[in-house]
Amino acid sequence: MPRGQKSKLRAREKRRQARRETQNLGGAQATAAQIEESPSCPSSLPRGTPPSSPAAGTRQEPQGAPATSSRAPASGESFQRDPLIKKVGMLIEFLLEKYTMEEPIIKADLLKLVNKRYKRKFPEILRRVAECVQLVFGLALKEVKPGGDSYALVSKLHVSDDGRQSSGGRFRKNGLLMLVLGVIFLHGDRASEEEIWEFLNGLGVYVGRRHIIFGEPRKLITEDLVQEKYLVYRQVRDSNLPCYELLWGRRAHAETSKMKVLEFMAKVTGTVPSALPDLYEEALKDEEERFLPPLVRSEAASSLCV
């Protein structure tokens, strides 16, 4: 079967699966809506914190990426309106602090953070916390004893024969990179620095605060990942005040896809990609375009840039 037909069949099957997932998710979303609270994340940059200056030579246009004027699709906002994400973020911060101090994680302490209002949702919150710390931080949340009341975070990084963890730095970068790429996609293929930090704050990653897994996160995002061509960091044109935005870089376009990033963000936030139909359709279109012959793909990109 020709390659193009295979990609269309895959896209058609994904749409059928999406309809099934959306129907299954409907009941869970209705329950969550009943306990909705204020937005999960505080304002992004603390007052008095100046935007960091981009590294030399990093104010560049994204290479190989078509220009776009879209901004903040409404469907993407549902990630940050999730009524449980604030509790997930609180527990993640608590777990990482205990991990740093090498202290036991007691279930009763986690329940206190969740408070009585959300006690009924504790299993769901803890499931999402476990998923998030594994995907983003490379840590597995395990019960110390089956059915017990205490937990431990265990590194999932590969340990070599000499006792050293291999590829740890790369894994740490990947977790944060996928989050940033996801926020950029959710906000219409470009996101302001404030929008990036607004989302990351909800997972306990803050400007100017060294992170146990990521180190200094602003440097990692605006310098290291920019120099490696995974991100583009540039000043917003025609803005009255100096502010910056981030876009996907050349290597991000080459090494991942919108569908992979959307699936990652859906797992982190406890939903399914098809719950965001506009973004899901865009990701499917991106998947199909990847199977086009190089000449056709180049001509299509050029037409979008005109």
CSV table of C-alpha atoms in Angstrom, one decimal, residues 156-306:
chain,number,residue,atom,x,y,z
A,156,LYS,CA,13.9,5.6,36.8
A,157,LEU,CA,17.2,6.6,35.2
A,158,HIS,CA,19.4,3.7,34.1
A,159,VAL,CA,22.1,2.8,36.5
A,160,SER,CA,25.3,1.4,34.9
A,161,ASP,CA,27.5,-1.4,36.3
A,162,ASP,CA,29.8,1.2,38.0
A,163,GLY,CA,26.8,2.7,39.8
A,164,ARG,CA,26.5,5.9,37.7
A,165,GLN,CA,23.2,7.1,36.3
A,166,SER,CA,23.5,7.4,32.5
A,167,SER,CA,21.8,10.1,30.3
A,168,GLY,CA,20.5,11.8,33.4
A,169,GLY,CA,21.1,15.3,32.1
A,170,ARG,CA,19.5,14.6,28.8
A,171,PHE,CA,16.4,13.1,30.5
A,172,ARG,CA,16.0,16.1,32.7
A,173,LYS,CA,16.2,18.4,29.7
A,174,ASN,CA,13.7,16.3,27.9
A,175,GLY,CA,11.1,16.5,30.6
A,176,LEU,CA,11.1,20.3,30.8
A,177,LEU,CA,11.5,20.7,27.0
A,178,MET,CA,8.3,18.6,26.3
A,179,LEU,CA,6.4,20.8,28.8
A,180,VAL,CA,7.6,24.0,27.1
A,181,LEU,CA,6.9,22.7,23.6
A,182,GLY,CA,3.4,21.7,24.9
A,183,VAL,CA,2.7,25.2,26.2
A,184,ILE,CA,3.8,26.8,23.0
A,185,PHE,CA,1.5,24.5,21.0
A,186,LEU,CA,-1.4,25.2,23.3
A,187,HIS,CA,-1.0,28.9,22.8
A,188,GLY,CA,-1.0,28.9,19.0
A,189,ASP,CA,2.6,27.9,18.1
A,190,ARG,CA,4.1,30.8,20.1
A,191,ALA,CA,4.0,31.5,23.8
A,192,SER,CA,5.1,34.5,25.8
A,193,GLU,CA,7.6,34.0,28.6
A,194,GLU,CA,4.9,34.8,31.1
A,195,GLU,CA,2.6,32.1,29.6
A,196,ILE,CA,5.4,29.5,29.9
A,197,TRP,CA,6.0,30.4,33.6
A,198,GLU,CA,2.3,30.5,34.4
A,199,PHE,CA,2.0,26.8,33.5
A,200,LEU,CA,5.3,25.7,35.0
A,201,ASN,CA,4.5,27.4,38.3
A,202,GLY,CA,1.6,25.0,38.7
A,203,LEU,CA,4.1,22.1,38.6
A,204,GLY,CA,6.4,23.7,41.2
A,205,VAL,CA,9.0,25.1,38.7
A,206,TYR,CA,9.7,28.8,39.3
A,207,VAL,CA,11.7,31.7,37.9
A,208,GLY,CA,14.9,32.2,39.9
A,209,ARG,CA,14.4,29.1,42.1
A,210,ARG,CA,16.8,26.3,41.6
A,211,HIS,CA,14.9,23.1,40.9
A,212,ILE,CA,16.0,19.7,42.3
A,213,ILE,CA,15.7,18.0,38.8
A,214,PHE,CA,16.1,20.9,36.3
A,215,GLY,CA,18.7,23.1,38.1
A,216,GLU,CA,18.2,26.7,37.1
A,217,PRO,CA,15.1,26.5,34.9
A,218,ARG,CA,15.3,29.9,33.2
A,219,LYS,CA,18.8,29.3,32.1
A,220,LEU,CA,17.9,25.8,30.8
A,221,ILE,CA,14.9,27.2,28.8
A,222,THR,CA,16.2,30.5,27.5
A,223,GLU,CA,19.9,29.6,27.0
A,224,ASP,CA,20.7,25.9,26.9
A,225,LEU,CA,17.7,24.6,24.9
A,226,VAL,CA,17.9,27.7,22.6
A,227,GLN,CA,21.6,27.1,21.8
A,228,GLU,CA,20.8,23.4,21.1
A,229,LYS,CA,18.1,24.7,18.5
A,230,TYR,CA,15.2,23.1,20.4
A,231,LEU,CA,13.6,26.5,21.2
A,232,VAL,CA,13.6,30.0,19.7
A,233,TYR,CA,13.7,32.8,22.2
A,234,ARG,CA,13.1,36.3,20.8
A,235,GLN,CA,11.7,39.7,21.7
A,236,VAL,CA,8.1,40.3,20.7
A,237,ARG,CA,7.9,42.7,17.8
A,238,ASP,CA,6.1,46.0,18.2
A,239,SER,CA,5.6,45.6,22.0
A,240,ASN,CA,5.6,48.7,24.1
A,241,LEU,CA,7.6,47.0,26.9
A,242,PRO,CA,10.5,44.6,26.3
A,243,CYS,CA,8.9,41.1,26.5
A,244,TYR,CA,9.9,37.8,25.0
A,245,GLU,CA,8.3,34.8,23.4
A,246,LEU,CA,9.3,31.2,22.7
A,247,LEU,CA,8.7,29.1,19.6
A,248,TRP,CA,9.7,25.6,18.5
A,249,GLY,CA,13.2,25.4,17.2
A,250,ARG,CA,14.6,23.5,14.2
A,251,ARG,CA,15.5,20.4,16.2
A,252,ALA,CA,12.1,20.2,17.9
A,253,HIS,CA,10.4,20.1,14.5
A,254,ALA,CA,12.8,17.4,13.4
A,255,GLU,CA,12.8,15.2,16.4
A,256,THR,CA,9.2,15.3,17.7
A,257,SER,CA,5.7,16.1,16.5
A,258,LYS,CA,2.7,18.0,17.6
A,259,MET,CA,0.9,14.7,18.3
A,260,LYS,CA,3.6,13.4,20.5
A,261,VAL,CA,3.7,16.7,22.5
A,262,LEU,CA,-0.1,16.8,22.8
A,263,GLU,CA,-0.1,13.2,24.0
A,264,PHE,CA,2.6,14.1,26.6
A,265,MET,CA,0.6,17.1,27.8
A,266,ALA,CA,-2.6,15.1,28.0
A,267,LYS,CA,-0.9,12.5,30.2
A,268,VAL,CA,0.6,15.2,32.5
A,269,THR,CA,-2.7,16.9,33.0
A,270,GLY,CA,-4.9,13.7,33.2
A,271,THR,CA,-6.9,14.0,30.0
A,272,VAL,CA,-6.8,12.6,26.5
A,273,PRO,CA,-5.7,14.4,23.3
A,274,SER,CA,-9.1,14.3,21.7
A,275,ALA,CA,-10.5,16.3,24.6
A,276,LEU,CA,-8.9,19.3,22.8
A,277,PRO,CA,-10.5,18.8,19.3
A,278,ASP,CA,-9.0,21.9,17.6
A,279,LEU,CA,-5.5,21.0,18.7
A,280,TYR,CA,-6.0,17.3,18.0
A,281,GLU,CA,-7.1,18.0,14.4
A,282,GLU,CA,-4.0,20.3,14.0
A,283,ALA,CA,-1.8,17.5,15.3
A,284,LEU,CA,-3.4,14.9,13.0
A,285,LYS,CA,-2.8,17.3,10.0
A,286,ASP,CA,0.8,17.7,11.1
A,287,GLU,CA,1.2,13.9,11.2
A,288,GLU,CA,-0.2,13.5,7.7
A,289,GLU,CA,2.0,16.3,6.3
A,290,ARG,CA,5.1,14.4,7.6
A,291,PHE,CA,4.4,11.7,5.1
A,292,LEU,CA,4.3,14.0,2.1
A,293,PRO,CA,7.1,13.9,-0.4
A,294,PRO,CA,9.8,16.5,0.5
A,295,LEU,CA,9.1,18.7,-2.6
A,296,VAL,CA,5.3,18.8,-1.8
A,297,ARG,CA,6.0,19.5,1.9
A,298,SER,CA,8.4,22.3,0.9
A,299,GLU,CA,5.9,23.9,-1.5
A,300,ALA,CA,3.1,23.7,1.1
A,301,ALA,CA,5.3,25.4,3.8
A,302,SER,CA,6.4,28.1,1.3
A,303,SER,CA,2.7,28.9,0.5
A,304,LEU,CA,2.0,29.4,4.2
A,305,CYS,CA,4.9,31.9,4.6
A,306,VAL,CA,3.7,34.1,1.7
